[in-house]
PDB file of C-alpha atoms in Angstrom:
ATOM      1  CA  MET A   1     -98.265 -22.951  38.185  1.00  0.00           C
ATOM      2  CA  HIS A   2     -97.928 -23.834  41.860  1.00  0.00           C
ATOM      3  CA  GLY A   3     -95.529 -26.503  43.057  1.00  0.00           C
ATOM      4  CA  TRP A   4     -91.921 -27.621  43.240  1.00  0.00           C
ATOM      5  CA  ILE A   5     -89.158 -28.101  40.709  1.00  0.00           C
ATOM      6  CA  ILE A   6     -86.408 -30.177  42.309  1.00  0.00           C
ATOM      7  CA  LEU A   7     -83.099 -29.371  40.643  1.00  0.00           C
ATOM      8  CA  ASP A   8     -79.958 -31.460  40.682  1.00  0.00           C
ATOM      9  CA  LYS A   9     -77.820 -28.346  40.932  1.00  0.00           C
ATOM     10  CA  PRO A  10     -74.589 -28.589  38.965  1.00  0.00           C
ATOM     11  CA  HIS A  11     -71.136 -27.715  40.244  1.00  0.00           C
ATOM     12  CA  GLY A  12     -70.126 -24.066  39.891  1.00  0.00           C
ATOM     13  CA  LEU A  13     -73.641 -22.623  39.892  1.00  0.00           C
ATOM     14  CA  GLY A  14     -74.957 -20.594  42.830  1.00  0.00           C
ATOM     15  CA  SER A  15     -78.459 -21.093  44.219  1.00  0.00           C
ATOM     16  CA  THR A  16     -79.584 -17.657  43.011  1.00  0.00           C
ATOM     17  CA  GLN A  17     -78.325 -18.459  39.509  1.00  0.00           C
ATOM     18  CA  ALA A  18     -80.227 -21.746  39.613  1.00  0.00           C
ATOM     19  CA  VAL A  19     -83.441 -19.920  40.548  1.00  0.00           C
ATOM     20  CA  SER A  20     -82.860 -17.504  37.656  1.00  0.00           C
ATOM     21  CA  ALA A  21     -82.508 -20.474  35.313  1.00  0.00           C
ATOM     22  CA  VAL A  22     -85.877 -21.801  36.509  1.00  0.00           C
ATOM     23  CA  LYS A  23     -87.474 -18.388  35.934  1.00  0.00           C
ATOM     24  CA  ARG A  24     -86.121 -18.317  32.367  1.00  0.00           C
ATOM     25  CA  ALA A  25     -87.418 -21.823  31.731  1.00  0.00           C
ATOM     26  CA  LEU A  26     -90.867 -20.888  33.035  1.00  0.00           C
ATOM     27  CA  ARG A  27     -91.003 -17.820  30.789  1.00  0.00           C
ATOM     28  CA  GLN A  28     -89.882 -19.889  27.816  1.00  0.00           C
ATOM     29  CA  SER A  29     -92.627 -22.394  28.502  1.00  0.00           C
ATOM     30  CA  GLY A  30     -95.227 -19.628  28.408  1.00  0.00           C
ATOM     31  CA  ALA A  31     -95.928 -19.525  32.145  1.00  0.00           C
ATOM     32  CA  GLY A  32     -95.475 -15.766  32.288  1.00  0.00           C
ATOM     33  CA  LYS A  33     -94.423 -13.976  35.447  1.00  0.00           C
ATOM     34  CA  VAL A  34     -94.535 -16.239  38.485  1.00  0.00           C
ATOM     35  CA  LYS A  35     -92.990 -16.177  41.950  1.00  0.00           C
ATOM     36  CA  VAL A  36     -89.953 -18.446  42.334  1.00  0.00           C
ATOM     37  CA  GLY A  37     -87.713 -19.115  45.345  1.00  0.00           C
ATOM     38  CA  HIS A  38     -85.413 -21.826  46.635  1.00  0.00           C
ATOM     39  CA  GLY A  39     -85.690 -23.904  49.776  1.00  0.00           C
ATOM     40  CA  GLY A  40     -82.099 -23.964  51.000  1.00  0.00           C
ATOM     41  CA  THR A  41     -78.864 -22.430  49.720  1.00  0.00           C
ATOM     42  CA  LEU A  42     -76.164 -24.583  48.132  1.00  0.00           C
ATOM     43  CA  ASP A  43     -72.648 -23.223  47.652  1.00  0.00           C
ATOM     44  CA  PRO A  44     -71.369 -23.128  44.042  1.00  0.00           C
ATOM     45  CA  LEU A  45     -69.003 -25.980  44.993  1.00  0.00           C
ATOM     46  CA  ALA A  46     -71.927 -28.163  46.083  1.00  0.00           C
ATOM     47  CA  THR A  47     -74.188 -30.217  43.847  1.00  0.00           C
ATOM     48  CA  GLY A  48     -77.455 -32.026  44.373  1.00  0.00           C
ATOM     49  CA  VAL A  49     -80.968 -31.409  45.632  1.00  0.00           C
ATOM     50  CA  LEU A  50     -82.130 -27.799  45.390  1.00  0.00           C
ATOM     51  CA  PRO A  51     -85.898 -27.479  45.923  1.00  0.00           C
ATOM     52  CA  VAL A  52     -87.255 -24.559  43.887  1.00  0.00           C
ATOM     53  CA  ALA A  53     -90.701 -23.340  44.905  1.00  0.00           C
ATOM     54  CA  VAL A  54     -93.034 -21.960  42.235  1.00  0.00           C
ATOM     55  CA  GLY A  55     -96.131 -19.832  42.756  1.00  0.00           C
ATOM     56  CA  GLU A  56     -97.961 -20.439  46.028  1.00  0.00           C
ATOM     57  CA  ALA A  57     -95.346 -23.031  47.024  1.00  0.00           C
ATOM     58  CA  THR A  58     -93.003 -20.093  47.751  1.00  0.00           C
ATOM     59  CA  LYS A  59     -95.007 -19.621  50.952  1.00  0.00           C
ATOM     60  CA  LEU A  60     -93.462 -22.908  52.127  1.00  0.00           C
ATOM     61  CA  ALA A  61     -89.850 -22.076  51.192  1.00  0.00           C
ATOM     62  CA  GLY A  62     -89.090 -20.861  54.726  1.00  0.00           C
ATOM     63  CA  ARG A  63     -90.346 -24.127  56.151  1.00  0.00           C
ATOM     64  CA  MET A  64     -88.059 -25.986  53.755  1.00  0.00           C
ATOM     65  CA  LEU A  65     -85.101 -23.988  55.086  1.00  0.00           C
ATOM     66  CA  ASP A  66     -85.862 -25.417  58.531  1.00  0.00           C
ATOM     67  CA  SER A  67     -85.936 -29.033  57.348  1.00  0.00           C
ATOM     68  CA  ASP A  68     -83.259 -31.680  57.841  1.00  0.00           C
ATOM     69  CA  LYS A  69     -80.747 -32.308  55.065  1.00  0.00           C
ATOM     70  CA  ILE A  70     -78.584 -35.275  54.029  1.00  0.00           C
ATOM     71  CA  TYR A  71     -75.179 -34.764  52.413  1.00  0.00           C
ATOM     72  CA  ASP A  72     -72.374 -36.864  50.982  1.00  0.00           C
ATOM     73  CA  PHE A  73     -69.035 -35.095  51.345  1.00  0.00           C
ATOM     74  CA  THR A  74     -65.359 -35.888  50.923  1.00  0.00           C
ATOM     75  CA  ILE A  75     -62.643 -34.672  53.295  1.00  0.00           C
ATOM     76  CA  ALA A  76     -59.092 -34.580  51.940  1.00  0.00           C
ATOM     77  CA  PHE A  77     -56.642 -34.867  54.829  1.00  0.00           C
ATOM     78  CA  GLY A  78     -53.394 -32.931  55.103  1.00  0.00           C
ATOM     79  CA  ALA A  79     -54.378 -29.369  54.201  1.00  0.00           C
ATOM     80  CA  GLN A  80     -56.843 -26.800  55.532  1.00  0.00           C
ATOM     81  CA  THR A  81     -57.907 -23.864  53.387  1.00  0.00           C
ATOM     82  CA  ASP A  82     -59.320 -20.500  54.386  1.00  0.00           C
ATOM     83  CA  THR A  83     -62.656 -21.353  52.754  1.00  0.00           C
ATOM     84  CA  LEU A  84     -62.573 -24.929  54.150  1.00  0.00           C
ATOM     85  CA  ASP A  85     -63.017 -26.277  50.616  1.00  0.00           C
ATOM     86  CA  LEU A  86     -60.898 -26.766  47.499  1.00  0.00           C
ATOM     87  CA  GLU A  87     -61.528 -23.220  46.255  1.00  0.00           C
ATOM     88  CA  GLY A  88     -59.525 -21.523  49.021  1.00  0.00           C
ATOM     89  CA  LYS A  89     -55.850 -21.036  49.747  1.00  0.00           C
ATOM     90  CA  VAL A  90     -53.994 -23.399  52.074  1.00  0.00           C
ATOM     91  CA  ILE A  91     -53.543 -21.966  55.564  1.00  0.00           C
ATOM     92  CA  ALA A  92     -52.427 -25.088  57.478  1.00  0.00           C
ATOM     93  CA  THR A  93     -50.882 -28.464  56.672  1.00  0.00           C
ATOM     94  CA  SER A  94     -50.247 -31.734  58.481  1.00  0.00           C
ATOM     95  CA  ASP A  95     -48.297 -34.875  57.625  1.00  0.00           C
ATOM     96  CA  HIS A  96     -50.539 -37.040  59.774  1.00  0.00           C
ATOM     97  CA  ARG A  97     -53.017 -39.298  58.016  1.00  0.00           C
ATOM     98  CA  PRO A  98     -55.619 -41.208  60.071  1.00  0.00           C
ATOM     99  CA  THR A  99     -56.578 -44.854  59.744  1.00  0.00           C
ATOM    100  CA  LEU A 100     -60.082 -46.078  59.023  1.00  0.00           C
ATOM    101  CA  ALA A 101     -60.286 -47.364  62.613  1.00  0.00           C
ATOM    102  CA  GLU A 102     -59.456 -43.877  63.910  1.00  0.00           C
ATOM    103  CA  VAL A 103     -62.087 -42.328  61.652  1.00  0.00           C
ATOM    104  CA  GLU A 104     -64.742 -44.748  62.871  1.00  0.00           C
ATOM    105  CA  ALA A 105     -63.748 -44.143  66.495  1.00  0.00           C
ATOM    106  CA  VAL A 106     -64.311 -40.380  66.106  1.00  0.00           C
ATOM    107  CA  LEU A 107     -67.744 -40.661  64.448  1.00  0.00           C
ATOM    108  CA  PRO A 108     -69.707 -40.818  67.765  1.00  0.00           C
ATOM    109  CA  ARG A 109     -68.138 -37.521  68.878  1.00  0.00           C
ATOM    110  CA  PHE A 110     -69.865 -35.833  65.958  1.00  0.00           C
ATOM    111  CA  THR A 111     -73.244 -37.499  66.320  1.00  0.00           C
ATOM    112  CA  GLY A 112     -76.073 -35.904  68.259  1.00  0.00           C
ATOM    113  CA  ALA A 113     -76.143 -32.318  69.523  1.00  0.00           C
ATOM    114  CA  ILE A 114     -72.838 -30.542  68.849  1.00  0.00           C
ATOM    115  CA  GLU A 115     -71.521 -26.989  68.663  1.00  0.00           C
ATOM    116  CA  GLN A 116     -69.694 -25.650  65.641  1.00  0.00           C
ATOM    117  CA  ALA A 117     -68.312 -22.345  64.424  1.00  0.00           C
ATOM    118  CA  PRO A 118     -69.548 -21.473  60.916  1.00  0.00           C
ATOM    119  CA  PRO A 119     -66.905 -20.842  58.225  1.00  0.00           C
ATOM    120  CA  ALA A 120     -65.579 -17.305  57.939  1.00  0.00           C
ATOM    121  CA  PHE A 121     -66.467 -17.572  54.255  1.00  0.00           C
ATOM    122  CA  SER A 122     -70.229 -17.788  54.791  1.00  0.00           C
ATOM    123  CA  ALA A 123     -73.246 -15.540  54.299  1.00  0.00           C
ATOM    124  CA  ILE A 124     -73.774 -14.916  58.010  1.00  0.00           C
ATOM    125  CA  LEU A 125     -74.306 -11.236  58.855  1.00  0.00           C
ATOM    126  CA  ILE A 126     -71.783  -9.592  61.198  1.00  0.00           C
ATOM    127  CA  ASP A 127     -72.585  -5.994  62.099  1.00  0.00           C
ATOM    128  CA  GLY A 128     -74.546  -5.649  58.869  1.00  0.00           C
ATOM    129  CA  SER A 129     -71.884  -7.154  56.583  1.00  0.00           C
ATOM    130  CA  ARG A 130     -71.622 -10.649  55.143  1.00  0.00           C
ATOM    131  CA  ALA A 131     -68.892 -12.703  56.776  1.00  0.00           C
ATOM    132  CA  TYR A 132     -67.426 -13.677  53.395  1.00  0.00           C
ATOM    133  CA  ASP A 133     -67.088 -10.005  52.400  1.00  0.00           C
ATOM    134  CA  LEU A 134     -65.118  -9.277  55.577  1.00  0.00           C
ATOM    135  CA  ALA A 135     -62.986 -12.403  55.093  1.00  0.00           C
ATOM    136  CA  ARG A 136     -62.184 -11.444  51.493  1.00  0.00           C
ATOM    137  CA  GLN A 137     -61.032  -8.040  52.753  1.00  0.00           C
ATOM    138  CA  GLY A 138     -58.555  -9.806  54.999  1.00  0.00           C
ATOM    139  CA  GLN A 139     -60.362  -8.930  58.219  1.00  0.00           C
ATOM    140  CA  GLU A 140     -60.357 -11.277  61.180  1.00  0.00           C
ATOM    141  CA  VAL A 141     -63.835 -12.742  61.422  1.00  0.00           C
ATOM    142  CA  GLU A 142     -64.916 -14.184  64.757  1.00  0.00           C
ATOM    143  CA  MET A 143     -67.668 -16.740  64.228  1.00  0.00           C
ATOM    144  CA  LYS A 144     -69.737 -17.564  67.296  1.00  0.00           C
ATOM    145  CA  LEU A 145     -70.469 -21.170  68.142  1.00  0.00           C
ATOM    146  CA  ARG A 146     -73.929 -22.442  67.272  1.00  0.00           C
ATOM    147  CA  SER A 147     -75.771 -25.575  68.299  1.00  0.00           C
ATOM    148  CA  VAL A 148     -76.722 -28.051  65.589  1.00  0.00           C
ATOM    149  CA  THR A 149     -77.749 -31.694  65.515  1.00  0.00           C
ATOM    150  CA  ILE A 150     -76.052 -34.453  63.547  1.00  0.00           C
ATOM    151  CA  HIS A 151     -78.654 -37.197  63.406  1.00  0.00           C
ATOM    152  CA  SER A 152     -76.231 -39.672  61.824  1.00  0.00           C
ATOM    153  CA  LEU A 153     -72.708 -39.712  60.404  1.00  0.00           C
ATOM    154  CA  THR A 154     -71.375 -42.740  58.537  1.00  0.00           C
ATOM    155  CA  VAL A 155     -68.429 -43.697  56.348  1.00  0.00           C
ATOM    156  CA  ARG A 156     -69.412 -44.023  52.707  1.00  0.00           C
ATOM    157  CA  HIS A 157     -65.991 -44.458  51.101  1.00  0.00           C
ATOM    158  CA  ALA A 158     -62.360 -44.344  52.226  1.00  0.00           C
ATOM    159  CA  GLU A 159     -59.292 -43.619  50.114  1.00  0.00           C
ATOM    160  CA  LEU A 160     -55.832 -44.934  50.892  1.00  0.00           C
ATOM    161  CA  VAL A 161     -52.796 -42.690  50.758  1.00  0.00           C
ATOM    162  CA  SER A 162     -51.420 -44.983  48.066  1.00  0.00           C
ATOM    163  CA  ALA A 163     -54.539 -44.428  45.939  1.00  0.00           C
ATOM    164  CA  SER A 164     -55.777 -41.250  44.303  1.00  0.00           C
ATOM    165  CA  ILE A 165     -58.060 -39.074  46.383  1.00  0.00           C
ATOM    166  CA  ALA A 166     -61.772 -39.153  45.581  1.00  0.00           C
ATOM    167  CA  PRO A 167     -62.589 -36.877  42.629  1.00  0.00           C
ATOM    168  CA  SER A 168     -63.279 -33.227  43.283  1.00  0.00           C
ATOM    169  CA  GLY A 169     -64.874 -30.308  41.541  1.00  0.00           C
ATOM    170  CA  ALA A 170     -66.802 -30.965  38.349  1.00  0.00           C
ATOM    171  CA  ASP A 171     -65.504 -34.537  38.165  1.00  0.00           C
ATOM    172  CA  ALA A 172     -67.146 -35.287  41.510  1.00  0.00           C
ATOM    173  CA  CYS A 173     -70.542 -34.502  40.053  1.00  0.00           C
ATOM    174  CA  GLU A 174     -70.183 -37.416  37.665  1.00  0.00           C
ATOM    175  CA  GLU A 175     -68.887 -39.867  40.274  1.00  0.00           C
ATOM    176  CA  GLU A 176     -71.415 -42.299  41.748  1.00  0.00           C
ATOM    177  CA  TRP A 177     -70.145 -44.469  44.575  1.00  0.00           C
ATOM    178  CA  THR A 178     -72.115 -47.748  44.449  1.00  0.00           C
ATOM    179  CA  LEU A 179     -72.731 -49.704  47.636  1.00  0.00           C
ATOM    180  CA  SER A 180     -70.859 -52.722  46.317  1.00  0.00           C
ATOM    181  CA  ARG A 181     -67.844 -50.637  45.408  1.00  0.00           C
ATOM    182  CA  GLN A 182     -67.851 -48.882  48.756  1.00  0.00           C
ATOM    183  CA  ALA A 183     -67.973 -52.177  50.604  1.00  0.00           C
ATOM    184  CA  SER A 184     -65.237 -53.826  48.565  1.00  0.00           C
ATOM    185  CA  GLU A 185     -62.863 -50.859  48.696  1.00  0.00           C
ATOM    186  CA  THR A 186     -63.387 -50.300  52.417  1.00  0.00           C
ATOM    187  CA  LYS A 187     -62.669 -53.969  53.156  1.00  0.00           C
ATOM    188  CA  GLN A 188     -59.251 -53.588  51.510  1.00  0.00           C
ATOM    189  CA  ILE A 189     -58.281 -51.041  54.154  1.00  0.00           C
ATOM    190  CA  GLN A 190     -56.942 -52.770  57.232  1.00  0.00           C
ATOM    191  CA  GLY A 191     -54.730 -52.259  60.262  1.00  0.00           C
ATOM    192  CA  ASP A 192     -52.539 -49.198  60.128  1.00  0.00           C
ATOM    193  CA  ASP A 193     -53.337 -48.270  56.521  1.00  0.00           C
ATOM    194  CA  ARG A 194     -53.357 -44.500  56.253  1.00  0.00           C
ATOM    195  CA  LEU A 195     -56.122 -42.560  54.531  1.00  0.00           C
ATOM    196  CA  ALA A 196     -55.722 -39.699  52.087  1.00  0.00           C
ATOM    197  CA  GLY A 197     -59.387 -38.882  52.505  1.00  0.00           C
ATOM    198  CA  VAL A 198     -62.796 -40.158  53.466  1.00  0.00           C
ATOM    199  CA  THR A 199     -66.307 -39.681  52.111  1.00  0.00           C
ATOM    200  CA  LEU A 200     -69.008 -39.427  54.779  1.00  0.00           C
ATOM    201  CA  THR A 201     -72.804 -39.268  54.734  1.00  0.00           C
ATOM    202  CA  ALA A 202     -74.335 -36.845  57.213  1.00  0.00           C
ATOM    203  CA  HIS A 203     -77.992 -36.392  58.179  1.00  0.00           C
ATOM    204  CA  VAL A 204     -78.075 -32.953  59.775  1.00  0.00           C
ATOM    205  CA  SER A 205     -80.390 -30.331  61.218  1.00  0.00           C
ATOM    206  CA  LYS A 206     -80.912 -26.860  59.798  1.00  0.00           C
ATOM    207  CA  GLY A 207     -77.994 -24.479  60.188  1.00  0.00           C
ATOM    208  CA  THR A 208     -75.305 -27.168  59.967  1.00  0.00           C
ATOM    209  CA  TYR A 209     -72.212 -26.219  57.963  1.00  0.00           C
ATOM    210  CA  ILE A 210     -70.642 -29.273  56.357  1.00  0.00           C
ATOM    211  CA  ARG A 211     -67.374 -27.410  55.774  1.00  0.00           C
ATOM    212  CA  SER A 212     -67.143 -26.723  59.507  1.00  0.00           C
ATOM    213  CA  LEU A 213     -67.992 -30.333  60.267  1.00  0.00           C
ATOM    214  CA  ALA A 214     -65.186 -31.467  57.959  1.00  0.00           C
ATOM    215  CA  ARG A 215     -62.715 -29.046  59.559  1.00  0.00           C
ATOM    216  CA  ASP A 216     -63.555 -30.155  63.097  1.00  0.00           C
ATOM    217  CA  PHE A 217     -63.615 -33.837  62.145  1.00  0.00           C
ATOM    218  CA  ALA A 218     -60.094 -33.630  60.713  1.00  0.00           C
ATOM    219  CA  LEU A 219     -58.810 -31.750  63.764  1.00  0.00           C
ATOM    220  CA  ALA A 220     -60.280 -34.436  66.042  1.00  0.00           C
ATOM    221  CA  LEU A 221     -58.191 -36.955  64.093  1.00  0.00           C
ATOM    222  CA  GLY A 222     -54.999 -35.013  64.786  1.00  0.00           C
ATOM    223  CA  THR A 223     -54.720 -33.607  61.290  1.00  0.00           C
ATOM    224  CA  VAL A 224     -56.303 -30.938  59.093  1.00  0.00           C
ATOM    225  CA  GLY A 225     -58.584 -31.244  56.107  1.00  0.00           C
ATOM    226  CA  HIS A 226     -60.912 -29.564  53.657  1.00  0.00           C
ATOM    227  CA  VAL A 227     -63.970 -30.474  51.607  1.00  0.00           C
ATOM    228  CA  THR A 228     -63.305 -31.588  48.037  1.00  0.00           C
ATOM    229  CA  MET A 229     -66.798 -32.851  47.191  1.00  0.00           C
ATOM    230  CA  LEU A 230     -70.186 -31.897  48.603  1.00  0.00           C
ATOM    231  CA  ARG A 231     -73.449 -33.327  47.330  1.00  0.00           C
ATOM    232  CA  ARG A 232     -76.865 -32.847  48.909  1.00  0.00           C
ATOM    233  CA  VAL A 233     -78.835 -36.044  48.454  1.00  0.00           C
ATOM    234  CA  LYS A 234     -81.958 -35.028  50.366  1.00  0.00           C
ATOM    235  CA  ALA A 235     -83.632 -31.822  51.560  1.00  0.00           C
ATOM    236  CA  GLY A 236     -86.741 -32.304  53.669  1.00  0.00           C
ATOM    237  CA  PRO A 237     -88.978 -34.706  51.748  1.00  0.00           C
ATOM    238  CA  PHE A 238     -87.145 -34.184  48.436  1.00  0.00           C
ATOM    239  CA  ALA A 239     -84.442 -36.635  47.301  1.00  0.00           C
ATOM    240  CA  LEU A 240     -82.187 -37.058  44.267  1.00  0.00           C
ATOM    241  CA  GLU A 241     -84.642 -39.549  42.774  1.00  0.00           C
ATOM    242  CA  THR A 242     -87.011 -36.680  41.967  1.00  0.00           C
ATOM    243  CA  ALA A 243     -84.328 -34.154  40.968  1.00  0.00           C
ATOM    244  CA  ILE A 244     -83.805 -33.055  37.368  1.00  0.00           C
ATOM    245  CA  SER A 245     -80.877 -31.477  35.561  1.00  0.00           C
ATOM    246  CA  LEU A 246     -80.942 -27.984  34.093  1.00  0.00           C
ATOM    247  CA  ASP A 247     -80.590 -29.549  30.635  1.00  0.00           C
ATOM    248  CA  LYS A 248     -83.763 -31.571  31.181  1.00  0.00           C
ATOM    249  CA  LEU A 249     -85.520 -28.468  32.485  1.00  0.00           C
ATOM    250  CA  ASP A 250     -84.518 -26.471  29.392  1.00  0.00           C
ATOM    251  CA  GLU A 251     -85.610 -29.292  27.113  1.00  0.00           C
ATOM    252  CA  ALA A 252     -89.003 -29.463  28.818  1.00  0.00           C
ATOM    253  CA  ALA A 253     -89.391 -25.674  28.599  1.00  0.00           C
ATOM    254  CA  ARG A 254     -88.747 -25.693  24.850  1.00  0.00           C
ATOM    255  CA  GLY A 255     -91.290 -28.461  24.426  1.00  0.00           C
ATOM    256  CA  GLY A 256     -93.913 -26.809  26.616  1.00  0.00           C
ATOM    257  CA  GLY A 257     -93.837 -29.697  29.089  1.00  0.00           C
ATOM    258  CA  ILE A 258     -92.331 -28.037  32.137  1.00  0.00           C
ATOM    259  CA  ALA A 259     -95.520 -28.530  34.178  1.00  0.00           C
ATOM    260  CA  GLN A 260     -95.022 -32.289  33.916  1.00  0.00           C
ATOM    261  CA  LEU A 261     -91.730 -31.956  35.801  1.00  0.00           C
ATOM    262  CA  MET A 262     -93.282 -30.100  38.705  1.00  0.00           C
ATOM    263  CA  LEU A 263     -94.278 -31.752  41.949  1.00  0.00           C
ATOM    264  CA  PRO A 264     -97.483 -30.507  43.577  1.00  0.00           C
ATOM    265  CA  LEU A 265     -97.441 -27.912  46.336  1.00  0.00           C
ATOM    266  CA  THR A 266     -98.453 -30.625  48.796  1.00  0.00           C
ATOM    267  CA  ALA A 267     -95.230 -32.557  48.089  1.00  0.00           C
ATOM    268  CA  GLY A 268     -93.463 -30.183  50.462  1.00  0.00           C
ATOM    269  CA  LEU A 269     -95.891 -31.129  53.219  1.00  0.00           C
ATOM    270  CA  ASP A 270     -95.748 -34.917  53.088  1.00  0.00           C
ATOM    271  CA  ASP A 271     -95.051 -35.052  56.835  1.00  0.00           C
ATOM    272  CA  ILE A 272     -98.088 -32.930  57.718  1.00  0.00           C
ATOM    273  CA  PRO A 273    -101.452 -34.630  58.366  1.00  0.00           C
ATOM    274  CA  ALA A 274    -104.371 -33.489  56.221  1.00  0.00           C
ATOM    275  CA  LEU A 275    -107.502 -31.911  57.643  1.00  0.00           C
ATOM    276  CA  ALA A 276    -110.592 -32.187  55.449  1.00  0.00           C
ATOM    277  CA  VAL A 277    -112.692 -29.023  55.572  1.00  0.00           C
ATOM    278  CA  SER A 278    -116.091 -28.128  54.142  1.00  0.00           C
ATOM    279  CA  PRO A 279    -116.540 -25.372  51.535  1.00  0.00           C
ATOM    280  CA  ASP A 280    -117.842 -23.060  54.283  1.00  0.00           C
ATOM    281  CA  ASP A 281    -114.839 -23.778  56.539  1.00  0.00           C
ATOM    282  CA  ALA A 282    -112.486 -23.372  53.588  1.00  0.00           C
ATOM    283  CA  LEU A 283    -113.957 -19.937  52.881  1.00  0.00           C
ATOM    284  CA  ALA A 284    -113.556 -18.974  56.546  1.00  0.00           C
ATOM    285  CA  LEU A 285    -109.896 -20.022  56.528  1.00  0.00           C
ATOM    286  CA  ARG A 286    -109.248 -18.082  53.314  1.00  0.00           C
ATOM    287  CA  GLN A 287    -110.638 -15.050  55.129  1.00  0.00           C
ATOM    288  CA  GLY A 288    -108.234 -15.649  58.003  1.00  0.00           C
ATOM    289  CA  LYS A 289    -110.911 -16.668  60.479  1.00  0.00           C
ATOM    290  CA  VAL A 290    -110.414 -19.093  63.353  1.00  0.00           C
ATOM    291  CA  LEU A 291    -112.255 -22.403  63.145  1.00  0.00           C
ATOM    292  CA  VAL A 292    -113.674 -23.979  66.258  1.00  0.00           C
ATOM    293  CA  GLY A 293    -114.527 -27.652  66.303  1.00  0.00           C
ATOM    294  CA  LYS A 294    -113.140 -31.023  67.331  1.00  0.00           C
ATOM    295  CA  PRO A 295    -109.890 -30.793  69.357  1.00  0.00           C
ATOM    296  CA  HIS A 296    -106.650 -31.127  67.341  1.00  0.00           C
ATOM    297  CA  THR A 297    -102.987 -30.471  68.034  1.00  0.00           C
ATOM    298  CA  GLY A 298    -100.123 -29.273  65.843  1.00  0.00           C
ATOM    299  CA  LEU A 299     -99.653 -28.366  62.191  1.00  0.00           C
ATOM    300  CA  MET A 300    -102.106 -29.654  59.600  1.00  0.00           C
ATOM    301  CA  LEU A 301    -102.861 -29.059  55.938  1.00  0.00           C
ATOM    302  CA  ALA A 302    -106.457 -27.977  55.471  1.00  0.00           C
ATOM    303  CA  MET A 303    -107.828 -29.507  52.267  1.00  0.00           C
ATOM    304  CA  GLU A 304    -111.094 -28.793  50.485  1.00  0.00           C
ATOM    305  CA  GLY A 305    -111.355 -31.955  48.451  1.00  0.00           C
ATOM    306  CA  GLN A 306    -108.076 -32.073  46.488  1.00  0.00           C
ATOM    307  CA  THR A 307    -107.352 -28.344  46.874  1.00  0.00           C
ATOM    308  CA  PRO A 308    -104.931 -27.112  49.560  1.00  0.00           C
ATOM    309  CA  VAL A 309    -106.552 -24.282  51.498  1.00  0.00           C
ATOM    310  CA  ALA A 310    -104.052 -23.405  54.227  1.00  0.00           C
ATOM    311  CA  LEU A 311    -101.341 -24.631  56.512  1.00  0.00           C
ATOM    312  CA  VAL A 312    -102.990 -24.400  59.916  1.00  0.00           C
ATOM    313  CA  GLU A 313    -101.979 -24.693  63.553  1.00  0.00           C
ATOM    314  CA  ALA A 314    -104.407 -26.433  65.860  1.00  0.00           C
ATOM    315  CA  SER A 315    -104.483 -25.939  69.606  1.00  0.00           C
ATOM    316  CA  GLY A 316    -107.418 -27.584  71.311  1.00  0.00           C
ATOM    317  CA  PRO A 317    -110.639 -26.727  69.514  1.00  0.00           C
ATOM    318  CA  GLU A 318    -109.168 -23.651  67.748  1.00  0.00           C
ATOM    319  CA  ILE A 319    -107.598 -23.880  64.288  1.00  0.00           C
ATOM    320  CA  ARG A 320    -105.660 -20.853  63.052  1.00  0.00           C
ATOM    321  CA  VAL A 321    -104.118 -20.127  59.660  1.00  0.00           C
ATOM    322  CA  VAL A 322    -100.314 -20.208  59.438  1.00  0.00           C
ATOM    323  CA  ARG A 323    -100.060 -19.873  55.647  1.00  0.00           C
ATOM    324  CA  GLY A 324    -103.020 -19.471  53.324  1.00  0.00           C
ATOM    325  CA  PHE A 325    -102.906 -20.552  49.678  1.00  0.00           C
ATOM    326  CA  ASN A 326    -104.615 -18.653  46.873  1.00  0.00           C
ATOM    327  CA  LEU A 327    -105.609 -21.641  44.762  1.00  0.00           C
TER     328      LEU A 327
END
């Protein structure tokens, strides 16, 4: 088995636990021992698209980590927690609540190249220790600024102070904001109406921390806030439309149909042009040799018929192997 299983990760489950669940399902389906890895960590609080690479697709997991992501997330205004989400303890409060007009006015400040400090409760290594371990021990953790890119940031839903805040936790996993509902509810918010929270959609580069984005966004509005809902709707080429639940995965494993849920290895390379190679050239690439031929530039997927041979880098007439596949 070589390909991708795209999970709709449930709330409360870590990425490593999700990978373990896929391994169990593969064993149950009779696949035997096979390499499995994920293409981008999701916090237990977060739900949504978690690409899980199987077999030779694990060689592309690192590339998936570098891909852009799209998230829906809700910021509740008025309280900041130490973890920057609903699982932490409150460390700052504010009575100020912004208006929708103020929220929309701040959006451009968080679009494009920005700098942000990662959360103290994150897996970043500091002098050999995880930042979250130091934070849990009560140590002061200084997080250095890093450059990230916010390709787009838009309002998806806004909640008035007089209304209940958008659902959080497990309830948020079941909530689906439809476009018609978003439009109608947003239109009801006018003038100086104050917001209890706002749900945004962010298309971001690798390394972006949504919790930090939410913290900084609230501060720019003259208040504080924390994330109450976080859902990844796209990771690289993989979207929610192709994601499956763990229940569906388990059902398929029991019925021996797990292979039917897998996307091919090439699904993770939809943005890479294909390079048709002959059997002789395919053999040379599998042996790690450099091909010389017609000039090319950039990454390509060498294909022998319908079989992926290698991810290659072309520079002029030379084509070198970046990742070879044993298929």
